[in-house]
Amino acid sequence: MPAFAANAVIWGSSFIFIKMGVAELHPTWVAAGRITIGALTLLAIMLVTGARLPRDRGLWAHMLVPGVVGVALPFTLFGYGEERVDSLVAGIWNATTALWVLPFAVLVFRTEKFTTRAAVGLGLGFAGVLTVLGFWHSDGSSSLVGQLMCGAAAMCYGVSIPYLKRFVTGRGTASGVSLAAAQTIVASVASVLAALLISGAPTAPADLSWQAIGAVAALGVFGSGIAFALNMRVISTKGASTAAYVTYLVPVVATLLGIVVLDESLHWNQPVGALIVLLGVAIAQGAFSALRARRPAPGVSRS
C-alpha cells in the first residue's frame, strides 16, 4: 500500500532530521517549528479537500491532552534526547510506543482488556527495552539520560493514543484530517509558548544553515503534516490495526538512514533489543493469532 510505505519512510527518516535540527536549534524550537509547519500543511490539505475544522467545543477541550501530551511534549523530548544519543537509537525507542499504550488503555482509560497474551507480550517487550538500554553497563552518562528522554517520549504517545480512542474518536462528524489538524493547532500553540518560556526567542533564520532550515521544514511538511493525513487515509481504508503495523518498519528505516546518512554506529544490543520489543508488540497485539485466523484450513478453499 503506497500510503503505508510512505508513512514508514517519512516517520523513519524524521529522526535524522531531528538530529540535524538540534545541531543548530534548541530542541524546543525544533519541535515548535515542525508542529507549526505541520499544522499549516494540514490546513492547506483541508482547503484543497474541502474539509472543515471541528465545531464541537467539547472536542476542542479534549484535544488539549493529545495536542500537548501526544504531540508537543514527545516531539520536544525526542529533540532533547537526540542531543545525547544517535538518531537510530531514538527510532528504536519510538517502537516501544505500543508497549506503553496497553497499560494506559487497560488501567487508566479502560478501552482495552488485559489478557494473558497481552501480559506475555508486555513482559517480553520490556525485556527488549532493557536490552536496548544496555542496563548492564549503564553509568548515568548523558547517553542514558538521552535514552530515558526518548523512552518518555514514547510513553507520551502511550497516554495520548488511548485518550484519543476514549474521548475523541467517533465523536461528531469531523474527518480524520480535521481531527489531525485540530490536534496540531493545539500542539503548535502549546509548543511555541513553551519554547518562548524555556529558551527565549528562536535563532534568526539568517544565522542557520540551509541544512537546519530544511530539516525543520521536512519534519513539518512531511512528518507532522502529510504523514498525519496519510495515516488517517490508511485507517479509513484498511483499519487501525493495519495502520499500527507501521510501528514495525519505522525503527528499520531510522536505523538504516542513521548508519548511511549520519554514519552512526550500531551496537549489538540495540537491534537485538528492538527485535525483542517488536516481538512483544506482535504478541500483545495478537498479530500471530490474526495470521493464523486468515490462513484457510486444510482442504478448504476461499471463494
PDB file of C-alpha atoms in Angstrom:
ATOM      1  CA  MET A   1       0.000   0.000   0.000  1.00  0.00           C
ATOM      2  CA  PRO A   2       1.630   3.309  -1.081  1.00  0.00           C
ATOM      3  CA  ALA A   3       0.329   5.392   1.843  1.00  0.00           C
ATOM      4  CA  PHE A   4       1.513   2.798   4.377  1.00  0.00           C
ATOM      5  CA  ALA A   5       5.001   2.585   2.829  1.00  0.00           C
ATOM      6  CA  ALA A   6       5.235   6.364   2.569  1.00  0.00           C
ATOM      7  CA  ASN A   7       4.473   6.758   6.273  1.00  0.00           C
ATOM      8  CA  ALA A   8       7.139   4.227   7.226  1.00  0.00           C
ATOM      9  CA  VAL A   9       9.732   6.181   5.221  1.00  0.00           C
ATOM     10  CA  ILE A  10       8.563   9.605   6.429  1.00  0.00           C
ATOM     11  CA  TRP A  11       8.397   8.744  10.120  1.00  0.00           C
ATOM     12  CA  GLY A  12      11.530   6.606   9.960  1.00  0.00           C
ATOM     13  CA  SER A  13      13.512   9.461   8.390  1.00  0.00           C
ATOM     14  CA  SER A  14      12.186  12.014  10.883  1.00  0.00           C
ATOM     15  CA  PHE A  15      14.856  11.063  13.395  1.00  0.00           C
ATOM     16  CA  ILE A  16      17.772  12.088  11.177  1.00  0.00           C
ATOM     17  CA  PHE A  17      16.045  15.425  10.535  1.00  0.00           C
ATOM     18  CA  ILE A  18      15.620  15.934  14.290  1.00  0.00           C
ATOM     19  CA  LYS A  19      19.350  15.262  14.683  1.00  0.00           C
ATOM     20  CA  MET A  20      20.155  17.859  12.020  1.00  0.00           C
ATOM     21  CA  GLY A  21      17.790  20.379  13.570  1.00  0.00           C
ATOM     22  CA  VAL A  22      19.036  20.185  17.164  1.00  0.00           C
ATOM     23  CA  ALA A  23      22.602  20.660  15.938  1.00  0.00           C
ATOM     24  CA  GLU A  24      21.779  24.367  15.458  1.00  0.00           C
ATOM     25  CA  LEU A  25      18.407  24.990  17.121  1.00  0.00           C
ATOM     26  CA  HIS A  26      17.178  24.477  20.669  1.00  0.00           C
ATOM     27  CA  PRO A  27      15.070  21.291  20.876  1.00  0.00           C
ATOM     28  CA  THR A  28      12.007  23.294  21.910  1.00  0.00           C
ATOM     29  CA  TRP A  29      12.201  25.337  18.710  1.00  0.00           C
ATOM     30  CA  VAL A  30      12.757  22.284  16.526  1.00  0.00           C
ATOM     31  CA  ALA A  31       9.516  20.894  17.979  1.00  0.00           C
ATOM     32  CA  ALA A  32       7.633  24.204  17.766  1.00  0.00           C
ATOM     33  CA  GLY A  33       8.805  24.805  14.195  1.00  0.00           C
ATOM     34  CA  ARG A  34       7.856  21.381  12.881  1.00  0.00           C
ATOM     35  CA  ILE A  35       4.461  21.352  14.625  1.00  0.00           C
ATOM     36  CA  THR A  36       3.533  24.836  13.369  1.00  0.00           C
ATOM     37  CA  ILE A  37       4.560  23.955   9.807  1.00  0.00           C
ATOM     38  CA  GLY A  38       2.671  20.669  10.146  1.00  0.00           C
ATOM     39  CA  ALA A  39      -0.490  22.488  11.240  1.00  0.00           C
ATOM     40  CA  LEU A  40      -0.244  24.850   8.252  1.00  0.00           C
ATOM     41  CA  THR A  41       0.273  21.867   5.934  1.00  0.00           C
ATOM     42  CA  LEU A  42      -2.833  20.119   7.267  1.00  0.00           C
ATOM     43  CA  LEU A  43      -4.860  23.313   6.932  1.00  0.00           C
ATOM     44  CA  ALA A  44      -3.717  23.529   3.293  1.00  0.00           C
ATOM     45  CA  ILE A  45      -4.798  19.913   2.725  1.00  0.00           C
ATOM     46  CA  MET A  46      -8.187  20.718   4.257  1.00  0.00           C
ATOM     47  CA  LEU A  47      -8.543  23.738   1.979  1.00  0.00           C
ATOM     48  CA  VAL A  48      -7.890  21.586  -1.085  1.00  0.00           C
ATOM     49  CA  THR A  49     -10.193  18.749   0.018  1.00  0.00           C
ATOM     50  CA  GLY A  50     -12.963  20.977   1.352  1.00  0.00           C
ATOM     51  CA  ALA A  51     -12.749  19.630   4.899  1.00  0.00           C
ATOM     52  CA  ARG A  52     -13.615  21.821   7.898  1.00  0.00           C
ATOM     53  CA  LEU A  53     -12.252  22.122  11.405  1.00  0.00           C
ATOM     54  CA  PRO A  54     -14.374  20.594  14.184  1.00  0.00           C
ATOM     55  CA  ARG A  55     -17.040  22.893  15.632  1.00  0.00           C
ATOM     56  CA  ASP A  56     -17.651  20.936  18.821  1.00  0.00           C
ATOM     57  CA  ARG A  57     -16.202  22.956  21.722  1.00  0.00           C
ATOM     58  CA  GLY A  58     -16.065  19.885  23.909  1.00  0.00           C
ATOM     59  CA  LEU A  59     -13.949  18.121  21.290  1.00  0.00           C
ATOM     60  CA  TRP A  60     -11.512  21.061  21.207  1.00  0.00           C
ATOM     61  CA  ALA A  61     -11.236  20.839  25.009  1.00  0.00           C
ATOM     62  CA  HIS A  62     -10.402  17.134  24.719  1.00  0.00           C
ATOM     63  CA  MET A  63      -7.693  17.993  22.172  1.00  0.00           C
ATOM     64  CA  LEU A  64      -5.585  19.535  24.945  1.00  0.00           C
ATOM     65  CA  VAL A  65      -4.306  16.128  26.073  1.00  0.00           C
ATOM     66  CA  PRO A  66      -3.442  14.629  22.643  1.00  0.00           C
ATOM     67  CA  GLY A  67      -2.145  18.026  21.463  1.00  0.00           C
ATOM     68  CA  VAL A  68       0.159  18.660  24.413  1.00  0.00           C
ATOM     69  CA  VAL A  69       0.938  15.138  25.647  1.00  0.00           C
ATOM     70  CA  GLY A  70       0.656  13.374  22.273  1.00  0.00           C
ATOM     71  CA  VAL A  71       2.493  15.877  20.041  1.00  0.00           C
ATOM     72  CA  ALA A  72       4.196  18.871  21.683  1.00  0.00           C
ATOM     73  CA  LEU A  73       5.804  17.033  24.606  1.00  0.00           C
ATOM     74  CA  PRO A  74       7.111  13.908  22.809  1.00  0.00           C
ATOM     75  CA  PHE A  75       8.454  15.917  19.854  1.00  0.00           C
ATOM     76  CA  THR A  76      10.343  18.099  22.337  1.00  0.00           C
ATOM     77  CA  LEU A  77      11.617  15.117  24.329  1.00  0.00           C
ATOM     78  CA  PHE A  78      12.921  13.412  21.194  1.00  0.00           C
ATOM     79  CA  GLY A  79      14.793  16.624  20.386  1.00  0.00           C
ATOM     80  CA  TYR A  80      16.400  16.713  23.831  1.00  0.00           C
ATOM     81  CA  GLY A  81      17.135  13.007  23.588  1.00  0.00           C
ATOM     82  CA  GLU A  82      18.867  13.305  20.219  1.00  0.00           C
ATOM     83  CA  GLU A  83      21.236  15.885  21.647  1.00  0.00           C
ATOM     84  CA  ARG A  84      22.623  12.942  23.624  1.00  0.00           C
ATOM     85  CA  VAL A  85      22.017   9.794  21.540  1.00  0.00           C
ATOM     86  CA  ASP A  86      22.129   8.788  17.869  1.00  0.00           C
ATOM     87  CA  SER A  87      19.049   9.166  15.696  1.00  0.00           C
ATOM     88  CA  LEU A  88      18.806   5.401  15.185  1.00  0.00           C
ATOM     89  CA  VAL A  89      18.560   4.901  18.952  1.00  0.00           C
ATOM     90  CA  ALA A  90      15.667   7.373  19.092  1.00  0.00           C
ATOM     91  CA  GLY A  91      13.984   5.494  16.236  1.00  0.00           C
ATOM     92  CA  ILE A  92      14.295   2.224  18.136  1.00  0.00           C
ATOM     93  CA  TRP A  93      12.778   3.787  21.257  1.00  0.00           C
ATOM     94  CA  ASN A  94       9.850   5.025  19.197  1.00  0.00           C
ATOM     95  CA  ALA A  95       8.983   1.365  18.556  1.00  0.00           C
ATOM     96  CA  THR A  96       8.165   0.937  22.272  1.00  0.00           C
ATOM     97  CA  THR A  97       5.046   3.111  21.873  1.00  0.00           C
ATOM     98  CA  ALA A  98       2.721   0.104  21.600  1.00  0.00           C
ATOM     99  CA  LEU A  99       4.077  -1.276  24.884  1.00  0.00           C
ATOM    100  CA  TRP A 100       3.096   1.926  26.691  1.00  0.00           C
ATOM    101  CA  VAL A 101      -0.342   2.070  25.062  1.00  0.00           C
ATOM    102  CA  LEU A 102      -1.535  -1.197  26.613  1.00  0.00           C
ATOM    103  CA  PRO A 103      -1.153  -0.427  30.370  1.00  0.00           C
ATOM    104  CA  PHE A 104      -2.661   3.049  29.986  1.00  0.00           C
ATOM    105  CA  ALA A 105      -5.513   1.704  27.844  1.00  0.00           C
ATOM    106  CA  VAL A 106      -6.266  -1.031  30.397  1.00  0.00           C
ATOM    107  CA  LEU A 107      -5.643   0.674  33.740  1.00  0.00           C
ATOM    108  CA  VAL A 108      -6.422   4.352  33.090  1.00  0.00           C
ATOM    109  CA  PHE A 109      -8.791   4.780  30.139  1.00  0.00           C
ATOM    110  CA  ARG A 110     -10.316   1.268  30.166  1.00  0.00           C
ATOM    111  CA  THR A 111     -10.503   0.998  26.377  1.00  0.00           C
ATOM    112  CA  GLU A 112      -8.849  -2.441  26.314  1.00  0.00           C
ATOM    113  CA  LYS A 113      -8.988  -5.666  28.337  1.00  0.00           C
ATOM    114  CA  PHE A 114      -5.887  -7.227  29.855  1.00  0.00           C
ATOM    115  CA  THR A 115      -5.291 -10.792  28.663  1.00  0.00           C
ATOM    116  CA  THR A 116      -2.642 -13.430  29.253  1.00  0.00           C
ATOM    117  CA  ARG A 117      -1.377 -12.856  25.715  1.00  0.00           C
ATOM    118  CA  ALA A 118      -1.044  -9.142  26.400  1.00  0.00           C
ATOM    119  CA  ALA A 119       0.819  -9.801  29.668  1.00  0.00           C
ATOM    120  CA  VAL A 120       3.313 -12.094  27.920  1.00  0.00           C
ATOM    121  CA  GLY A 121       3.845  -9.586  25.122  1.00  0.00           C
ATOM    122  CA  LEU A 122       4.232  -6.719  27.569  1.00  0.00           C
ATOM    123  CA  GLY A 123       6.786  -8.582  29.678  1.00  0.00           C
ATOM    124  CA  LEU A 124       8.788  -9.623  26.636  1.00  0.00           C
ATOM    125  CA  GLY A 125       8.647  -6.108  25.245  1.00  0.00           C
ATOM    126  CA  PHE A 126      10.041  -4.514  28.368  1.00  0.00           C
ATOM    127  CA  ALA A 127      12.815  -7.108  28.446  1.00  0.00           C
ATOM    128  CA  GLY A 128      13.641  -5.760  24.993  1.00  0.00           C
ATOM    129  CA  VAL A 129      13.578  -2.212  26.379  1.00  0.00           C
ATOM    130  CA  LEU A 130      16.174  -3.145  28.997  1.00  0.00           C
ATOM    131  CA  THR A 131      18.291  -4.734  26.269  1.00  0.00           C
ATOM    132  CA  VAL A 132      18.153  -1.588  24.126  1.00  0.00           C
ATOM    133  CA  LEU A 133      19.002   0.461  27.210  1.00  0.00           C
ATOM    134  CA  GLY A 134      22.024  -1.744  27.932  1.00  0.00           C
ATOM    135  CA  PHE A 135      21.198  -1.748  31.654  1.00  0.00           C
ATOM    136  CA  TRP A 136      24.192  -3.956  32.483  1.00  0.00           C
ATOM    137  CA  HIS A 137      26.655  -1.165  31.727  1.00  0.00           C
ATOM    138  CA  SER A 138      24.608   1.990  32.432  1.00  0.00           C
ATOM    139  CA  ASP A 139      26.741   4.561  34.224  1.00  0.00           C
ATOM    140  CA  GLY A 140      24.491   7.614  34.492  1.00  0.00           C
ATOM    141  CA  SER A 141      26.032   9.139  31.378  1.00  0.00           C
ATOM    142  CA  SER A 142      24.340  11.603  29.058  1.00  0.00           C
ATOM    143  CA  SER A 143      23.619   8.668  26.740  1.00  0.00           C
ATOM    144  CA  LEU A 144      21.460   7.056  29.422  1.00  0.00           C
ATOM    145  CA  VAL A 145      19.662  10.365  30.045  1.00  0.00           C
ATOM    146  CA  GLY A 146      19.033  10.717  26.317  1.00  0.00           C
ATOM    147  CA  GLN A 147      17.624   7.207  26.074  1.00  0.00           C
ATOM    148  CA  LEU A 148      15.321   7.836  29.020  1.00  0.00           C
ATOM    149  CA  MET A 149      14.070  11.028  27.342  1.00  0.00           C
ATOM    150  CA  CYS A 150      13.275   9.077  24.170  1.00  0.00           C
ATOM    151  CA  GLY A 151      11.528   6.431  26.275  1.00  0.00           C
ATOM    152  CA  ALA A 152       9.486   9.164  27.994  1.00  0.00           C
ATOM    153  CA  ALA A 153       8.501  10.497  24.564  1.00  0.00           C
ATOM    154  CA  ALA A 154       7.192   7.060  23.559  1.00  0.00           C
ATOM    155  CA  MET A 155       5.326   6.873  26.872  1.00  0.00           C
ATOM    156  CA  CYS A 156       3.598  10.173  25.999  1.00  0.00           C
ATOM    157  CA  TYR A 157       2.262   8.507  22.859  1.00  0.00           C
ATOM    158  CA  GLY A 158       1.082   5.662  25.084  1.00  0.00           C
ATOM    159  CA  VAL A 159      -1.063   8.138  27.040  1.00  0.00           C
ATOM    160  CA  SER A 160      -2.367  10.039  24.019  1.00  0.00           C
ATOM    161  CA  ILE A 161      -3.475   7.136  21.807  1.00  0.00           C
ATOM    162  CA  PRO A 162      -5.969   5.539  24.231  1.00  0.00           C
ATOM    163  CA  TYR A 163      -7.141   9.020  25.271  1.00  0.00           C
ATOM    164  CA  LEU A 164      -7.994   9.761  21.640  1.00  0.00           C
ATOM    165  CA  LYS A 165      -9.835   6.455  21.383  1.00  0.00           C
ATOM    166  CA  ARG A 166     -11.755   7.070  24.612  1.00  0.00           C
ATOM    167  CA  PHE A 167     -12.748  10.709  24.193  1.00  0.00           C
ATOM    168  CA  VAL A 168     -12.241  11.812  20.560  1.00  0.00           C
ATOM    169  CA  THR A 169     -12.596   9.001  18.010  1.00  0.00           C
ATOM    170  CA  GLY A 170     -16.157   8.604  16.766  1.00  0.00           C
ATOM    171  CA  ARG A 171     -17.288  11.860  18.333  1.00  0.00           C
ATOM    172  CA  GLY A 172     -19.200  14.049  15.877  1.00  0.00           C
ATOM    173  CA  THR A 173     -18.756  14.122  12.114  1.00  0.00           C
ATOM    174  CA  ALA A 174     -15.282  15.662  11.822  1.00  0.00           C
ATOM    175  CA  SER A 175     -12.997  13.917   9.327  1.00  0.00           C
ATOM    176  CA  GLY A 176      -9.688  12.323  10.279  1.00  0.00           C
ATOM    177  CA  VAL A 177      -7.706  15.132   8.640  1.00  0.00           C
ATOM    178  CA  SER A 178      -9.784  17.707  10.540  1.00  0.00           C
ATOM    179  CA  LEU A 179      -9.038  15.967  13.846  1.00  0.00           C
ATOM    180  CA  ALA A 180      -5.324  15.790  12.997  1.00  0.00           C
ATOM    181  CA  ALA A 181      -5.337  19.490  12.129  1.00  0.00           C
ATOM    182  CA  ALA A 182      -7.085  20.370  15.392  1.00  0.00           C
ATOM    183  CA  GLN A 183      -4.565  18.318  17.347  1.00  0.00           C
ATOM    184  CA  THR A 184      -1.576  20.007  15.699  1.00  0.00           C
ATOM    185  CA  ILE A 185      -3.085  23.502  16.099  1.00  0.00           C
ATOM    186  CA  VAL A 186      -3.400  22.950  19.853  1.00  0.00           C
ATOM    187  CA  ALA A 187       0.105  21.457  19.913  1.00  0.00           C
ATOM    188  CA  SER A 188       1.617  24.363  17.962  1.00  0.00           C
ATOM    189  CA  VAL A 189       0.236  26.955  20.384  1.00  0.00           C
ATOM    190  CA  ALA A 190       1.500  24.965  23.375  1.00  0.00           C
ATOM    191  CA  SER A 191       4.926  24.298  21.855  1.00  0.00           C
ATOM    192  CA  VAL A 192       5.557  27.907  20.803  1.00  0.00           C
ATOM    193  CA  LEU A 193       4.627  29.199  24.277  1.00  0.00           C
ATOM    194  CA  ALA A 194       6.839  26.557  25.909  1.00  0.00           C
ATOM    195  CA  ALA A 195       9.752  27.375  23.598  1.00  0.00           C
ATOM    196  CA  LEU A 196       9.499  31.104  24.409  1.00  0.00           C
ATOM    197  CA  LEU A 197       9.425  30.394  28.160  1.00  0.00           C
ATOM    198  CA  ILE A 198      12.205  27.786  28.158  1.00  0.00           C
ATOM    199  CA  SER A 199      14.676  29.011  25.553  1.00  0.00           C
ATOM    200  CA  GLY A 200      13.608  32.544  24.627  1.00  0.00           C
ATOM    201  CA  ALA A 201      13.404  33.823  21.063  1.00  0.00           C
ATOM    202  CA  PRO A 202      14.489  31.400  18.315  1.00  0.00           C
ATOM    203  CA  THR A 203      17.705  31.719  16.365  1.00  0.00           C
ATOM    204  CA  ALA A 204      17.257  34.039  13.391  1.00  0.00           C
ATOM    205  CA  PRO A 205      16.892  32.131  10.091  1.00  0.00           C
ATOM    206  CA  ALA A 206      19.819  34.124   8.670  1.00  0.00           C
ATOM    207  CA  ASP A 207      22.076  32.544  11.303  1.00  0.00           C
ATOM    208  CA  LEU A 208      21.009  28.988  10.438  1.00  0.00           C
ATOM    209  CA  SER A 209      22.356  26.730   7.722  1.00  0.00           C
ATOM    210  CA  TRP A 210      20.140  25.556   4.895  1.00  0.00           C
ATOM    211  CA  GLN A 211      20.528  22.057   6.305  1.00  0.00           C
ATOM    212  CA  ALA A 212      18.906  23.009   9.627  1.00  0.00           C
ATOM    213  CA  ILE A 213      16.139  25.030   7.949  1.00  0.00           C
ATOM    214  CA  GLY A 214      15.446  22.208   5.502  1.00  0.00           C
ATOM    215  CA  ALA A 215      15.382  19.633   8.301  1.00  0.00           C
ATOM    216  CA  VAL A 216      12.718  21.519  10.293  1.00  0.00           C
ATOM    217  CA  ALA A 217      10.722  22.194   7.113  1.00  0.00           C
ATOM    218  CA  ALA A 218      10.826  18.487   6.169  1.00  0.00           C
ATOM    219  CA  LEU A 219       9.761  17.491   9.668  1.00  0.00           C
ATOM    220  CA  GLY A 220       6.823  19.876   9.480  1.00  0.00           C
ATOM    221  CA  VAL A 221       5.567  19.349   5.936  1.00  0.00           C
ATOM    222  CA  PHE A 222       6.078  15.594   5.824  1.00  0.00           C
ATOM    223  CA  GLY A 223       6.442  14.218   9.373  1.00  0.00           C
ATOM    224  CA  SER A 224       3.787  16.404  11.051  1.00  0.00           C
ATOM    225  CA  GLY A 225       1.601  17.204   8.045  1.00  0.00           C
ATOM    226  CA  ILE A 226       1.385  14.837   5.098  1.00  0.00           C
ATOM    227  CA  ALA A 227       2.120  11.730   7.198  1.00  0.00           C
ATOM    228  CA  PHE A 228      -0.744  12.579   9.567  1.00  0.00           C
ATOM    229  CA  ALA A 229      -3.110  12.843   6.605  1.00  0.00           C
ATOM    230  CA  LEU A 230      -1.797   9.618   5.027  1.00  0.00           C
ATOM    231  CA  ASN A 231      -2.166   7.792   8.327  1.00  0.00           C
ATOM    232  CA  MET A 232      -5.808   8.846   8.534  1.00  0.00           C
ATOM    233  CA  ARG A 233      -6.301   7.518   4.988  1.00  0.00           C
ATOM    234  CA  VAL A 234      -4.796   4.140   5.916  1.00  0.00           C
ATOM    235  CA  ILE A 235      -7.020   3.954   8.998  1.00  0.00           C
ATOM    236  CA  SER A 236     -10.143   4.789   6.980  1.00  0.00           C
ATOM    237  CA  THR A 237      -9.415   2.349   4.127  1.00  0.00           C
ATOM    238  CA  LYS A 238      -7.615  -0.547   5.858  1.00  0.00           C
ATOM    239  CA  GLY A 239      -8.359  -0.082   9.552  1.00  0.00           C
ATOM    240  CA  ALA A 240      -6.434   0.994  12.648  1.00  0.00           C
ATOM    241  CA  SER A 241      -4.770  -2.404  13.085  1.00  0.00           C
ATOM    242  CA  THR A 242      -3.138  -2.211   9.663  1.00  0.00           C
ATOM    243  CA  ALA A 243      -2.044   1.372  10.320  1.00  0.00           C
ATOM    244  CA  ALA A 244      -0.423   0.267  13.587  1.00  0.00           C
ATOM    245  CA  TYR A 245       1.900  -2.137  11.727  1.00  0.00           C
ATOM    246  CA  VAL A 246       3.963   0.863  10.593  1.00  0.00           C
ATOM    247  CA  THR A 247       5.499   0.551  14.069  1.00  0.00           C
ATOM    248  CA  TYR A 248       7.493  -2.436  12.819  1.00  0.00           C
ATOM    249  CA  LEU A 249       9.039  -0.551   9.887  1.00  0.00           C
ATOM    250  CA  VAL A 250       9.873   2.841  11.440  1.00  0.00           C
ATOM    251  CA  PRO A 251      12.880   1.606  13.505  1.00  0.00           C
ATOM    252  CA  VAL A 252      14.211  -0.279  10.466  1.00  0.00           C
ATOM    253  CA  VAL A 253      14.139   2.875   8.320  1.00  0.00           C
ATOM    254  CA  ALA A 254      15.543   5.015  11.152  1.00  0.00           C
ATOM    255  CA  THR A 255      18.427   2.595  11.721  1.00  0.00           C
ATOM    256  CA  LEU A 256      19.355   2.291   8.042  1.00  0.00           C
ATOM    257  CA  LEU A 257      19.272   6.057   7.485  1.00  0.00           C
ATOM    258  CA  GLY A 258      21.199   6.753  10.684  1.00  0.00           C
ATOM    259  CA  ILE A 259      24.006   4.461   9.530  1.00  0.00           C
ATOM    260  CA  VAL A 260      24.035   5.506   5.848  1.00  0.00           C
ATOM    261  CA  VAL A 261      23.343   9.259   6.126  1.00  0.00           C
ATOM    262  CA  LEU A 262      24.840  10.207   9.501  1.00  0.00           C
ATOM    263  CA  ASP A 263      27.471   7.444   9.758  1.00  0.00           C
ATOM    264  CA  GLU A 264      26.156   6.377  13.165  1.00  0.00           C
ATOM    265  CA  SER A 265      27.316   3.159  14.804  1.00  0.00           C
ATOM    266  CA  LEU A 266      25.077   0.287  15.841  1.00  0.00           C
ATOM    267  CA  HIS A 267      25.776  -1.768  18.975  1.00  0.00           C
ATOM    268  CA  TRP A 268      24.643  -5.386  19.125  1.00  0.00           C
ATOM    269  CA  ASN A 269      22.170  -4.837  21.971  1.00  0.00           C
ATOM    270  CA  GLN A 270      20.189  -2.204  20.021  1.00  0.00           C
ATOM    271  CA  PRO A 271      18.925  -4.322  17.101  1.00  0.00           C
ATOM    272  CA  VAL A 272      18.562  -7.378  19.363  1.00  0.00           C
ATOM    273  CA  GLY A 273      16.552  -5.355  21.867  1.00  0.00           C
ATOM    274  CA  ALA A 274      14.463  -3.826  19.066  1.00  0.00           C
ATOM    275  CA  LEU A 275      13.595  -7.291  17.732  1.00  0.00           C
ATOM    276  CA  ILE A 276      12.553  -8.416  21.219  1.00  0.00           C
ATOM    277  CA  VAL A 277      10.420  -5.279  21.603  1.00  0.00           C
ATOM    278  CA  LEU A 278       8.710  -5.827  18.251  1.00  0.00           C
ATOM    279  CA  LEU A 279       8.120  -9.493  19.043  1.00  0.00           C
ATOM    280  CA  GLY A 280       6.491  -8.462  22.320  1.00  0.00           C
ATOM    281  CA  VAL A 281       4.352  -5.894  20.490  1.00  0.00           C
ATOM    282  CA  ALA A 282       3.290  -8.517  17.927  1.00  0.00           C
ATOM    283  CA  ILE A 283       2.275 -10.949  20.672  1.00  0.00           C
ATOM    284  CA  ALA A 284       0.430  -8.271  22.675  1.00  0.00           C
ATOM    285  CA  GLN A 285      -1.466  -7.093  19.574  1.00  0.00           C
ATOM    286  CA  GLY A 286      -2.370 -10.650  18.592  1.00  0.00           C
ATOM    287  CA  ALA A 287      -0.584 -10.393  15.228  1.00  0.00           C
ATOM    288  CA  PHE A 288       0.238 -14.105  15.148  1.00  0.00           C
ATOM    289  CA  SER A 289      -3.329 -15.064  16.058  1.00  0.00           C
ATOM    290  CA  ALA A 290      -4.604 -12.831  13.254  1.00  0.00           C
ATOM    291  CA  LEU A 291      -2.297 -14.521  10.755  1.00  0.00           C
ATOM    292  CA  ARG A 292      -3.492 -17.970  11.817  1.00  0.00           C
ATOM    293  CA  ALA A 293      -7.111 -16.843  11.541  1.00  0.00           C
ATOM    294  CA  ARG A 294      -6.543 -15.657   7.970  1.00  0.00           C
ATOM    295  CA  ARG A 295      -4.933 -18.942   6.904  1.00  0.00           C
ATOM    296  CA  PRO A 296      -7.530 -21.303   5.333  1.00  0.00           C
ATOM    297  CA  ALA A 297      -7.996 -24.698   6.924  1.00  0.00           C
ATOM    298  CA  PRO A 298      -6.583 -27.726   5.041  1.00  0.00           C
ATOM    299  CA  GLY A 299      -8.876 -28.809   2.221  1.00  0.00           C
ATOM    300  CA  VAL A 300     -10.918 -25.591   2.395  1.00  0.00           C
ATOM    301  CA  SER A 301     -10.710 -23.133  -0.476  1.00  0.00           C
ATOM    302  CA  ARG A 302     -11.608 -19.468  -0.255  1.00  0.00           C
ATOM    303  CA  SER A 303     -14.079 -18.074  -2.700  1.00  0.00           C
TER     304      SER A 303
END
